[in-house]
Tab-separated table of C-alpha atoms in Angstrom:
chain	number	residue	atom	x	y	z
A	8	MET	CA	-0.024	0.094	0.411
A	9	PRO	CA	1.817	2.641	-1.486
A	10	GLN	CA	-0.210	5.526	0.117
A	11	PRO	CA	-3.290	4.640	2.654
A	12	GLN	CA	-6.132	6.684	2.796
A	13	ILE	CA	-6.818	7.240	6.679
A	14	GLY	CA	-10.262	8.144	7.729
A	15	VAL	CA	-10.569	10.301	10.955
A	16	LEU	CA	-14.083	9.805	12.484
A	17	ALA	CA	-15.744	13.049	12.718
A	18	LEU	CA	-18.659	13.362	14.596
A	19	GLN	CA	-16.948	15.822	17.028
A	20	GLY	CA	-13.450	16.347	18.513
A	21	ASP	CA	-10.178	17.247	17.421
A	22	VAL	CA	-10.550	15.755	13.711
A	23	ARG	CA	-8.638	18.435	11.785
A	24	GLU	CA	-5.602	17.798	14.018
A	25	HIS	CA	-5.275	14.608	13.198
A	26	LEU	CA	-6.217	15.137	9.601
A	27	TYR	CA	-2.785	17.499	9.024
A	28	ALA	CA	-1.244	14.917	11.453
A	29	LEU	CA	-1.982	11.909	9.129
A	30	GLU	CA	-1.379	13.891	5.896
A	31	ALA	CA	1.817	15.507	7.278
A	32	ALA	CA	2.972	11.500	8.211
A	33	GLY	CA	2.496	10.452	4.284
A	34	ALA	CA	-1.171	9.494	4.334
A	35	ARG	CA	-4.027	10.374	2.538
A	36	ALA	CA	-6.613	11.675	5.284
A	37	VAL	CA	-10.827	11.862	5.405
A	38	PRO	CA	-12.863	13.037	7.503
A	39	VAL	CA	-16.067	9.921	8.354
A	40	ARG	CA	-19.132	10.452	9.771
A	41	ARG	CA	-21.240	8.264	7.282
A	42	PRO	CA	-21.631	4.633	6.590
A	43	SER	CA	-20.662	4.322	3.250
A	44	GLU	CA	-16.958	6.618	4.112
A	45	VAL	CA	-16.173	4.027	6.724
A	46	GLU	CA	-16.291	1.175	4.100
A	47	ALA	CA	-13.894	3.845	1.669
A	48	VAL	CA	-10.840	3.669	3.416
A	49	ASP	CA	-7.740	1.635	4.093
A	50	ALA	CA	-7.795	2.709	8.107
A	51	ILE	CA	-9.298	4.590	11.155
A	52	VAL	CA	-8.263	6.990	13.310
A	53	LEU	CA	-10.611	7.828	16.523
A	54	PRO	CA	-9.866	11.058	17.539
A	55	GLY	CA	-9.806	13.002	21.350
A	56	GLY	CA	-13.390	14.702	22.013
A	57	GLU	CA	-15.759	13.565	24.554
A	58	SER	CA	-16.430	9.874	24.490
A	59	THR	CA	-20.345	9.772	25.946
A	60	THR	CA	-20.587	12.005	22.805
A	61	ILE	CA	-19.179	10.633	19.701
A	62	SER	CA	-20.605	6.766	21.103
A	63	LYS	CA	-23.913	8.410	21.166
A	64	LEU	CA	-23.457	10.083	17.572
A	65	ALA	CA	-21.777	6.703	16.278
A	66	ARG	CA	-25.195	4.657	17.385
A	67	THR	CA	-27.374	7.505	15.977
A	68	PHE	CA	-25.737	7.842	12.339
A	69	GLU	CA	-24.777	3.849	12.399
A	70	VAL	CA	-21.809	4.273	12.029
A	71	LEU	CA	-20.975	1.958	15.205
A	72	GLU	CA	-21.832	-1.616	13.949
A	73	PRO	CA	-19.946	-0.643	10.532
A	74	LEU	CA	-16.951	0.318	12.732
A	75	ARG	CA	-17.164	-2.684	14.388
A	76	GLU	CA	-17.301	-5.205	11.800
A	77	ARG	CA	-14.585	-3.331	9.669
A	78	ILE	CA	-11.771	-3.157	13.055
A	79	GLY	CA	-13.121	-6.753	14.064
A	80	GLY	CA	-12.153	-7.758	10.201
A	81	GLY	CA	-8.727	-5.927	10.602
A	82	MET	CA	-9.350	-2.913	9.967
A	83	PRO	CA	-6.157	-1.187	11.454
A	84	ALA	CA	-7.715	1.963	13.729
A	85	TYR	CA	-5.773	4.015	16.464
A	86	GLY	CA	-7.411	5.833	19.615
A	87	SER	CA	-6.161	9.161	21.103
A	88	CYS	CA	-8.020	9.569	24.560
A	89	ALA	CA	-11.186	9.598	23.836
A	90	GLY	CA	-10.798	7.644	20.749
A	91	MET	CA	-8.948	5.130	23.830
A	92	ILE	CA	-12.072	4.402	25.062
A	93	LEU	CA	-14.034	3.749	21.872
A	94	LEU	CA	-11.506	1.388	21.421
A	95	ALA	CA	-11.972	-0.819	24.588
A	96	ASP	CA	-13.694	-3.796	25.149
A	97	ARG	CA	-14.660	-2.778	28.644
A	98	ILE	CA	-14.788	0.967	30.216
A	99	GLU	CA	-14.714	1.781	34.056
A	100	ASP	CA	-16.709	4.884	35.123
A	101	GLY	CA	-18.696	5.518	31.628
A	102	VAL	CA	-21.959	7.043	32.002
A	103	GLU	CA	-24.813	4.054	32.259
A	104	GLY	CA	-25.157	2.557	28.855
A	105	GLN	CA	-22.257	4.114	27.257
A	106	GLU	CA	-21.560	1.756	24.082
A	107	THR	CA	-17.884	1.223	22.423
A	108	ILE	CA	-16.385	-0.572	19.437
A	109	GLY	CA	-14.446	-2.501	21.036
A	110	GLY	CA	-11.601	-4.579	19.454
A	111	LEU	CA	-8.361	-3.891	21.827
A	112	ASP	CA	-8.659	-6.736	24.986
A	113	VAL	CA	-8.471	-4.068	27.517
A	114	THR	CA	-10.051	-1.937	30.734
A	115	VAL	CA	-10.156	1.729	30.130
A	116	ARG	CA	-10.719	4.040	32.854
A	117	ARG	CA	-12.512	7.417	32.219
A	118	ASN	CA	-11.146	10.526	33.371
A	119	ALA	CA	-8.530	8.438	35.474
A	120	PHE	CA	-6.502	11.132	36.183
A	121	GLY	CA	-8.951	13.773	36.905
A	122	ARG	CA	-10.549	17.261	36.128
A	123	GLN	CA	-9.301	19.599	33.864
A	124	VAL	CA	-7.307	21.301	36.487
A	125	ASP	CA	-5.355	18.116	36.759
A	126	SER	CA	-4.419	17.976	32.948
A	127	PHE	CA	-1.033	18.113	32.580
A	128	GLU	CA	1.804	17.295	30.276
A	129	ALA	CA	4.689	15.245	30.619
A	130	ASP	CA	7.412	13.178	29.029
A	131	VAL	CA	6.862	9.650	28.394
A	132	GLU	CA	9.164	7.017	26.673
A	133	VAL	CA	7.009	5.006	23.960
A	134	ASP	CA	8.371	1.469	22.848
A	135	GLY	CA	8.310	1.515	19.189
A	136	VAL	CA	9.069	5.078	18.837
A	137	PRO	CA	12.591	5.996	18.585
A	138	GLY	CA	14.638	8.619	20.198
A	139	ASP	CA	13.332	10.820	22.360
A	140	PRO	CA	10.829	10.048	24.627
A	141	VAL	CA	7.311	11.885	23.641
A	142	HIS	CA	6.261	15.119	24.504
A	143	ALA	CA	2.480	13.375	25.955
A	144	VAL	CA	-0.368	16.220	26.757
A	145	PHE	CA	-3.010	14.665	29.013
A	146	ILE	CA	-6.572	16.419	29.076
A	147	ARG	CA	-8.846	14.588	31.417
A	148	ALA	CA	-7.145	11.521	30.190
A	149	PRO	CA	-8.049	7.951	30.223
A	150	TRP	CA	-5.613	5.054	31.556
A	151	VAL	CA	-5.494	1.453	30.601
A	152	GLU	CA	-6.480	-0.407	33.987
A	153	ALA	CA	-5.921	-4.355	32.497
A	154	VAL	CA	-4.973	-5.593	29.970
A	155	GLY	CA	-5.754	-8.954	28.121
A	156	GLU	CA	-2.722	-11.348	27.181
A	157	ARG	CA	-2.540	-10.573	22.934
A	158	VAL	CA	-1.694	-6.241	24.014
A	159	GLU	CA	1.518	-4.963	24.395
A	160	GLN	CA	2.012	-1.898	26.798
A	161	LEU	CA	4.262	0.272	25.056
A	162	ALA	CA	3.930	3.540	27.606
A	163	ARG	CA	3.581	4.320	31.304
A	164	VAL	CA	3.213	7.476	33.273
A	165	LYS	CA	6.816	7.996	35.745
A	166	GLY	CA	6.179	9.712	38.717
A	167	GLY	CA	3.449	11.387	40.418
A	168	PRO	CA	0.518	9.899	41.748
A	169	ALA	CA	-0.115	7.927	38.531
A	170	ASP	CA	2.939	6.609	38.708
A	171	GLY	CA	3.325	3.619	36.532
A	172	ARG	CA	0.218	3.824	34.488
A	173	ILE	CA	-0.275	1.803	31.289
A	174	VAL	CA	-0.984	5.160	28.860
A	175	ALA	CA	-0.235	3.638	25.399
A	176	VAL	CA	-0.690	-0.034	24.215
A	177	ARG	CA	-0.887	-1.958	20.921
A	178	GLN	CA	-2.737	-5.724	19.948
A	179	GLY	CA	-1.917	-6.200	16.496
A	180	HIS	CA	-3.364	-3.984	13.831
A	181	LEU	CA	-4.843	-1.512	17.074
A	182	LEU	CA	-3.023	1.517	18.796
A	183	ALA	CA	-4.013	3.707	21.861
A	184	THR	CA	-2.733	6.441	23.479
A	185	SER	CA	-4.184	8.237	26.950
A	186	PHE	CA	-2.361	11.425	25.876
A	187	HIS	CA	-2.853	13.942	21.965
A	188	PRO	CA	0.384	13.751	20.190
A	189	GLU	CA	-2.118	15.395	17.393
A	190	LEU	CA	-1.720	18.645	19.380
A	191	THR	CA	2.273	18.707	19.218
A	192	GLY	CA	3.582	18.349	16.322
A	193	ASP	CA	5.240	15.808	17.242
A	194	LEU	CA	4.508	13.043	14.287
A	195	ARG	CA	6.310	9.733	15.203
A	196	VAL	CA	3.067	8.156	17.060
A	197	HIS	CA	0.967	8.866	13.772
A	198	ALA	CA	4.421	7.841	11.541
A	199	LEU	CA	4.384	4.679	13.244
A	200	PHE	CA	0.109	4.347	12.809
A	201	VAL	CA	0.855	4.754	9.395
A	202	GLU	CA	3.520	2.575	8.558
A	203	LEU	CA	1.456	-0.103	10.591
A	204	VAL	CA	-1.220	0.825	7.986
A	205	LYS	CA	1.445	-0.052	5.123
A	206	GLY	CA	2.368	-2.947	6.454
A	207	ARG	CA	-0.694	-5.016	6.306
B	15	MET	CA	1.054	26.682	15.856
B	16	SER	CA	2.713	28.934	18.661
B	17	VAL	CA	1.318	28.520	21.625
B	18	PRO	CA	2.514	31.246	24.161
B	19	SER	CA	3.515	29.474	27.717
B	20	ALA	CA	1.585	30.845	30.925
B	21	PRO	CA	3.705	32.481	33.346
B	22	LEU	CA	2.518	30.502	36.160
B	23	GLU	CA	3.291	26.694	35.473
B	24	ASN	CA	3.132	24.284	37.895
B	25	GLU	CA	6.261	21.742	37.580
B	26	SER	CA	6.183	18.754	39.495
B	27	SER	CA	7.760	15.149	38.809
B	28	SER	CA	4.445	13.854	37.019
B	29	GLY	CA	4.018	16.850	34.709
B	30	SER	CA	3.001	20.510	34.201
B	31	THR	CA	-0.391	21.119	34.910
B	32	GLY	CA	-2.223	24.474	34.152
B	33	THR	CA	-0.459	25.665	30.925
B	34	ALA	CA	-1.372	27.070	27.447
B	35	ARG	CA	-1.411	23.653	26.025
B	36	VAL	CA	-3.571	22.019	28.458
B	37	LYS	CA	-5.560	24.971	28.528
B	38	ARG	CA	-6.633	25.351	25.117
B	39	GLY	CA	-6.323	21.242	24.192
B	40	MET	CA	-8.906	20.792	26.310
B	41	ALA	CA	-11.441	23.456	24.151
B	42	GLU	CA	-9.743	21.486	20.816
B	43	MET	CA	-11.295	18.536	22.131
B	44	LEU	CA	-14.959	19.854	23.027
B	45	LYS	CA	-14.753	21.078	19.262
B	46	GLY	CA	-17.794	19.581	16.686
B	47	GLY	CA	-19.952	19.894	20.044
B	48	VAL	CA	-22.824	21.853	22.142
B	49	ILE	CA	-22.335	23.198	25.545
B	50	MET	CA	-26.016	23.365	27.140
B	51	ASP	CA	-26.849	25.691	29.708
B	52	VAL	CA	-28.186	23.731	33.336
B	53	VAL	CA	-29.664	24.915	36.463
B	54	THR	CA	-30.267	21.585	37.822
B	55	PRO	CA	-28.430	18.289	38.330
B	56	GLU	CA	-31.690	16.605	36.239
B	57	GLN	CA	-31.295	18.491	33.548
B	58	ALA	CA	-27.433	18.260	33.838
B	59	LYS	CA	-28.293	14.794	33.199
B	60	ILE	CA	-30.858	15.062	30.102
B	61	ALA	CA	-27.926	17.280	28.492
B	62	GLU	CA	-25.243	14.560	29.106
B	63	ASP	CA	-27.764	11.948	27.705
B	64	ALA	CA	-28.488	13.823	24.637
B	65	GLY	CA	-24.783	14.383	23.567
B	66	ALA	CA	-23.638	17.415	25.026
B	67	VAL	CA	-19.968	17.891	25.507
B	68	ALA	CA	-19.966	19.634	28.162
B	69	VAL	CA	-22.847	21.820	30.666
B	70	MET	CA	-22.538	25.294	31.751
B	71	ALA	CA	-23.650	25.383	35.451
B	72	LEU	CA	-25.658	28.583	36.536
B	73	GLU	CA	-28.330	29.709	38.815
B	74	ARG	CA	-30.496	31.026	35.959
B	75	VAL	CA	-30.612	30.993	32.772
B	76	PRO	CA	-29.829	34.460	30.587
B	77	ALA	CA	-33.691	34.814	29.909
B	78	ASP	CA	-34.760	34.582	33.195
B	79	ILE	CA	-32.185	36.927	33.792
B	80	ARG	CA	-33.420	39.932	32.054
B	81	LYS	CA	-36.948	38.504	33.098
B	82	GLN	CA	-36.227	38.901	36.487
B	83	GLY	CA	-33.086	41.855	36.812
B	84	GLY	CA	-31.400	42.651	39.674
B	85	ILE	CA	-27.239	41.408	39.680
B	86	ALA	CA	-26.235	38.155	38.522
B	87	ARG	CA	-23.839	36.410	40.339
B	88	MET	CA	-22.113	33.085	40.393
B	89	SER	CA	-24.008	30.490	41.218
B	90	ASP	CA	-23.954	28.692	44.943
B	91	PRO	CA	-21.449	26.913	45.194
B	92	ASP	CA	-23.424	23.508	46.637
B	93	MET	CA	-25.441	24.255	43.190
B	94	VAL	CA	-22.113	23.819	40.870
B	95	GLU	CA	-20.902	20.957	43.435
B	96	GLY	CA	-24.690	19.360	42.847
B	97	ILE	CA	-24.110	19.414	39.054
B	98	VAL	CA	-20.271	18.548	39.057
B	99	ASN	CA	-21.096	15.094	41.466
B	100	SER	CA	-24.240	14.588	38.593
B	101	VAL	CA	-22.545	13.997	35.300
B	102	SER	CA	-19.437	12.753	34.009
B	103	ILE	CA	-18.945	15.233	31.116
B	104	PRO	CA	-16.805	18.228	31.475
B	105	VAL	CA	-18.361	21.024	33.513
B	106	MET	CA	-17.853	24.735	33.022
B	107	ALA	CA	-19.262	27.932	35.217
B	108	LYS	CA	-19.536	31.786	34.919
B	109	ALA	CA	-17.972	34.309	36.871
B	110	ARG	CA	-18.797	37.896	36.427
B	111	ILE	CA	-16.639	39.869	34.438
B	112	GLY	CA	-12.898	41.118	36.323
B	113	HIS	CA	-14.233	39.016	39.508
B	114	PHE	CA	-11.414	36.996	39.804
B	115	VAL	CA	-12.385	35.729	43.566
B	116	GLU	CA	-15.133	34.153	42.139
B	117	ALA	CA	-13.584	32.897	39.830
B	118	GLN	CA	-10.949	31.790	42.037
B	119	VAL	CA	-13.879	29.848	44.311
B	120	LEU	CA	-14.748	28.162	40.554
B	121	GLN	CA	-11.468	26.778	40.447
B	122	SER	CA	-11.763	25.651	43.907
B	123	LEU	CA	-14.700	23.767	43.283
B	124	GLY	CA	-13.680	21.447	40.372
B	125	VAL	CA	-14.634	22.824	37.471
B	126	ASP	CA	-13.460	22.039	34.585
B	127	TYR	CA	-13.448	25.927	32.404
B	128	VAL	CA	-14.321	29.236	33.442
B	129	ASP	CA	-16.782	31.391	31.548
B	130	GLU	CA	-15.867	34.867	32.498
B	131	SER	CA	-19.275	36.161	31.169
B	132	GLU	CA	-21.322	39.151	30.039
B	133	VAL	CA	-24.391	37.622	31.101
B	134	LEU	CA	-23.394	37.988	34.706
B	135	THR	CA	-23.537	42.181	35.928
B	136	PRO	CA	-19.909	42.986	35.641
B	137	ALA	CA	-17.677	43.101	38.617
B	138	ASP	CA	-14.979	45.323	37.059
B	139	GLU	CA	-15.498	48.659	34.614
B	140	ALA	CA	-11.940	48.448	33.554
B	141	HIS	CA	-10.253	45.038	33.523
B	142	HIS	CA	-10.928	42.055	32.986
B	143	ILE	CA	-9.811	38.949	35.325
B	144	ASP	CA	-6.014	37.962	34.694
B	145	LYS	CA	-6.666	34.543	33.626
B	146	TRP	CA	-2.987	33.336	33.083
B	147	ALA	CA	-2.885	33.170	37.488
B	148	PHE	CA	-5.372	30.598	37.432
B	149	THR	CA	-5.027	26.480	36.728
B	150	VAL	CA	-8.737	26.567	35.549
B	151	PRO	CA	-8.997	27.348	31.641
B	152	PHE	CA	-10.984	30.401	30.560
B	153	VAL	CA	-13.641	31.237	27.643
B	154	CYS	CA	-14.898	34.239	27.038
B	155	GLY	CA	-16.860	36.260	24.556
B	156	ALA	CA	-15.991	38.765	22.032
B	157	THR	CA	-17.692	40.665	19.517
B	158	ASP	CA	-14.836	41.053	16.948
B	159	LEU	CA	-11.369	40.104	16.235
B	160	GLY	CA	-9.914	42.758	18.713
B	161	GLU	CA	-12.383	42.135	21.698
B	162	ALA	CA	-11.183	38.287	20.784
B	163	LEU	CA	-7.422	39.335	20.776
B	164	ARG	CA	-7.321	41.686	23.978
B	165	ARG	CA	-8.790	38.365	25.711
B	166	ILE	CA	-6.685	35.858	24.387
B	167	ALA	CA	-3.633	38.308	25.886
B	168	GLU	CA	-4.609	38.097	28.918
B	169	GLY	CA	-4.868	34.165	29.006
B	170	ALA	CA	-8.480	33.280	27.393
B	171	ALA	CA	-8.247	29.500	25.842
B	172	MET	CA	-11.122	29.791	24.268
B	173	ILE	CA	-13.451	32.466	22.655
B	174	ARG	CA	-17.308	32.266	21.736
B	175	SER	CA	-18.828	35.129	20.218
B	176	LYS	CA	-21.235	36.834	22.466
B	177	GLY	CA	-24.456	37.185	20.462
B	178	GLU	CA	-27.396	38.468	22.579
B	179	ALA	CA	-27.853	35.747	25.492
B	180	GLY	CA	-31.279	34.966	26.235
B	181	THR	CA	-33.142	36.574	23.633
B	182	GLY	CA	-33.449	33.049	21.525
B	183	ASN	CA	-32.639	35.716	18.330
B	184	VAL	CA	-29.457	34.686	17.006
B	185	VAL	CA	-29.093	37.910	14.468
B	186	GLU	CA	-26.193	39.141	17.491
B	187	ALA	CA	-24.115	35.720	17.038
B	188	THR	CA	-24.446	36.134	13.269
B	189	ARG	CA	-23.093	39.397	13.492
B	190	HIS	CA	-20.456	38.979	15.667
B	191	MET	CA	-19.505	35.538	14.144
B	192	ARG	CA	-19.207	37.189	10.379
B	193	GLN	CA	-17.533	39.746	11.815
B	194	ILE	CA	-14.587	37.916	14.259
B	195	ARG	CA	-14.059	35.815	10.306
B	196	SER	CA	-13.970	39.233	7.920
B	197	ASP	CA	-10.691	41.193	10.363
B	198	ILE	CA	-8.846	37.578	10.102
B	199	ARG	CA	-9.576	37.295	6.134
B	200	ARG	CA	-8.597	40.981	6.016
B	201	LEU	CA	-5.442	40.014	8.293
B	202	ALA	CA	-4.370	37.515	6.113
B	203	THR	CA	-4.374	40.957	2.954
B	204	LEU	CA	-2.161	42.941	5.328
B	205	ASP	CA	1.205	43.251	4.645
B	206	GLU	CA	4.302	43.047	7.816
B	207	THR	CA	4.236	46.866	7.619
B	208	GLU	CA	0.023	47.437	7.795
B	209	LEU	CA	0.347	44.311	10.597
B	210	PHE	CA	1.207	46.879	12.873
B	211	VAL	CA	-1.540	49.731	12.248
B	212	ALA	CA	-4.059	47.207	12.259
B	213	ALA	CA	-3.128	46.298	15.861
B	214	LYS	CA	-3.039	49.641	16.690
B	215	GLU	CA	-6.369	49.848	15.445
B	216	LEU	CA	-7.989	46.363	16.641
B	217	ARG	CA	-6.277	47.848	19.558
B	218	ALA	CA	-4.880	44.259	20.132
B	219	PRO	CA	-1.276	42.886	20.939
B	220	TYR	CA	1.575	43.046	17.709
B	221	ASP	CA	2.361	39.225	18.195
B	222	LEU	CA	-0.954	37.940	18.287
B	223	VAL	CA	-2.340	39.719	15.667
B	224	ALA	CA	0.869	38.611	13.159
B	225	GLU	CA	-0.555	35.353	14.535
B	226	VAL	CA	-3.779	35.324	13.311
B	227	ALA	CA	-2.620	37.091	9.836
B	228	LYS	CA	0.035	33.516	9.455
B	229	LEU	CA	-2.664	30.821	10.816
B	230	GLY	CA	-5.671	32.367	9.037
B	231	LYS	CA	-7.521	31.704	12.214
B	232	LEU	CA	-7.719	32.439	16.130
B	233	PRO	CA	-4.662	30.805	18.278
B	234	VAL	CA	-7.935	29.279	20.645
B	235	VAL	CA	-10.994	27.599	19.776
B	236	LEU	CA	-13.871	29.602	18.282
B	237	PHE	CA	-17.084	28.751	19.405
B	238	THR	CA	-20.466	30.253	19.453
B	239	ALA	CA	-23.320	31.680	21.176
B	240	GLY	CA	-26.345	33.992	22.608
B	241	GLY	CA	-29.842	33.392	20.974
B	242	ILE	CA	-29.202	29.817	19.523
B	243	ALA	CA	-32.358	28.001	19.657
B	244	THR	CA	-32.775	25.867	16.808
B	245	PRO	CA	-30.594	23.391	14.776
B	246	ALA	CA	-31.002	25.326	11.805
B	247	ASP	CA	-29.763	28.333	13.837
B	248	ALA	CA	-26.893	25.863	15.261
B	249	ALA	CA	-25.857	24.727	11.458
B	250	MET	CA	-25.645	28.251	10.482
B	251	MET	CA	-23.362	29.231	13.214
B	252	MET	CA	-20.913	26.281	12.434
B	253	GLN	CA	-21.159	26.920	8.261
B	254	LEU	CA	-20.155	30.653	9.530
B	255	GLY	CA	-17.050	28.905	10.786
B	256	ALA	CA	-17.873	28.816	14.590
B	257	GLU	CA	-16.106	25.452	15.783
B	258	GLY	CA	-19.171	24.586	18.015
B	259	VAL	CA	-22.209	25.722	19.863
B	260	PHE	CA	-23.211	27.194	23.368
B	261	VAL	CA	-26.755	26.795	23.819
B	262	GLY	CA	-28.567	28.568	27.067
B	263	SER	CA	-31.828	29.693	27.435
B	264	GLY	CA	-32.731	27.884	23.994
B	265	ILE	CA	-33.505	24.521	25.607
B	266	PHE	CA	-34.257	24.145	28.709
B	267	LYS	CA	-36.841	26.821	27.944
B	268	SER	CA	-38.570	25.469	25.209
B	269	GLY	CA	-40.992	22.834	24.946
B	270	ASP	CA	-39.270	19.466	24.825
B	271	PRO	CA	-35.581	20.021	26.260
B	272	ALA	CA	-34.319	16.658	25.649
B	273	ARG	CA	-35.601	16.328	21.714
B	274	ARG	CA	-34.526	20.009	21.497
B	275	ALA	CA	-31.176	19.093	22.751
B	276	GLU	CA	-30.556	16.051	20.929
B	277	ALA	CA	-31.602	17.851	17.444
B	278	ILE	CA	-29.144	21.058	18.066
B	279	VAL	CA	-26.473	18.169	18.609
B	280	LYS	CA	-27.085	16.324	15.660
B	281	ALA	CA	-26.978	19.353	13.307
B	282	THR	CA	-24.054	20.880	14.815
B	283	THR	CA	-22.203	17.207	13.186
B	284	PHE	CA	-24.126	17.415	10.474
B	285	TYR	CA	-24.112	21.371	9.856
B	286	ASP	CA	-22.954	20.904	6.328
B	287	ASP	CA	-26.498	18.513	5.156
B	288	PRO	CA	-29.537	19.780	5.186
B	289	ASP	CA	-30.863	16.794	4.576
B	290	VAL	CA	-29.992	15.710	8.012
B	291	ILE	CA	-30.910	18.987	9.604
B	292	ALA	CA	-34.321	18.396	8.041
B	293	LYS	CA	-35.202	15.321	9.507
B	294	VAL	CA	-33.558	16.668	13.124
B	295	SER	CA	-35.708	20.156	12.801
B	296	ARG	CA	-39.229	17.674	12.417
B	297	GLY	CA	-41.888	17.822	15.936
B	298	LEU	CA	-39.217	19.557	18.211
B	299	GLY	CA	-42.352	21.365	20.124
B	300	GLU	CA	-42.571	24.938	20.957
B	301	PRO	CA	-39.026	26.895	20.941
B	302	MET	CA	-38.650	29.694	23.466
B	303	VAL	CA	-39.999	33.107	22.589
B	304	GLY	CA	-37.372	35.215	21.587
B	305	ILE	CA	-36.505	39.126	21.630
B	306	ASN	CA	-36.114	41.590	19.099
B	307	ILE	CA	-32.939	43.012	19.430
B	308	SER	CA	-34.322	46.499	18.886
B	309	GLU	CA	-36.701	46.573	21.816
B	310	LEU	CA	-33.725	45.835	23.957
B	311	PRO	CA	-33.024	49.211	25.916
B	312	ALA	CA	-29.611	50.102	25.685
B	313	ASP	CA	-28.265	48.652	29.578
B	314	GLN	CA	-30.047	45.182	28.680
B	315	ARG	CA	-27.611	44.221	26.113
B	316	TYR	CA	-25.554	42.510	27.445
B	317	SER	CA	-22.823	42.521	23.984
B	318	ASP	CA	-21.605	45.971	25.151
B	319	ARG	CA	-20.670	44.647	28.586
B	320	GLY	CA	-16.670	43.726	28.460
B	321	TRP	CA	-13.707	46.604	27.108
């Protein structure tokens, strides 16, 4: 796949930043809001945003099932923050009846680091991202509470009250981060995903 | 995107909180969404169930502030806390223009965003709050680009059009959105020498003016507010360049709040698809009764508050 077409789920959230980062990392990036658009892409990014809103809109506008089918069938997906929640098989502290797309065998705790006054930026080492640590921005972020056997843990928070919490994971074609590489201009996480997509 | 760093950053072993990036980043996560005014935990739940990205906790919606008159202040902490505890989505709350202690109280209550709002009675006729001094981020209203940039210079991490809150009349929000966007387009046509004069005319810092000219947009997220009452109102604001929508009195002063709230959320996502807007606009019941702006006495025009 020379230049993959990667969709960004564009129901709500920081869609534009992901589109920009994907293009800069060498992919063709398109917003996705409709079932037919889900079918047309090689891979999908689930952006940051409000997970309850995105989940509800995905159900209403009939993209939840198509996304489940395609991701279940091996389409690569990357989720940042709210996107990590949407990829998780199990969530803690969700709202009643909050649905996820699922596929990633993890338990994710929503708003785990606290409220907005606790939002922070810090350097984290991410396996698979060579060079300097990634400067990570955490905004009312979730963390990964528990992982299944097939899940690789790529990054943990160092120091502070959340020391050791898992904030990046990979399971085959699925990648998720608690933080927002799309906000910093560091393209390495998106490049990792684009390579993952090209390799399939 | 160049982000000036806040003078007050809280360094710790686990990272920095309250930075310009996490404040502005929070607003990026709200884009494409609807933020709804609520006065009780029950309303907050309705808003969350309808797909709101955040709620604005306040004691009276603007339509009631207009009707009842008097001094409008920050809400009772019990009431703010009741709403903070009732939902899992972000909670915003309003402080009076210039009332930095109300803002300190709201930060201590754990609200996720403070709206330094012209809907409340201003507490300072010359100064807005120094927003860099806070860990909690601020959103402020603006009627044109100069006002938006003055607020950003003071540390606002998000801007909204002022509109004319509590009227159910979108005409002022339209004016402000068009004005801000057209001011931005005009900057992009100027050469470097002309930008100095533009900064003087806009009464805004030169660095921010130059940044906007280069980016072709504000350095922070731009929402719309003030008079949005229908799904079509929300979609029009999005087509005029808003990145998301505040709805105040428009939802809970209407006949069927839950349904209208959900419809406005859907119309905001599919703002460029008239078929979807038509579908969600059907059978919503009575919208809030509106007010013509020309019938408002000058001292009741909230959009004139702020300097």
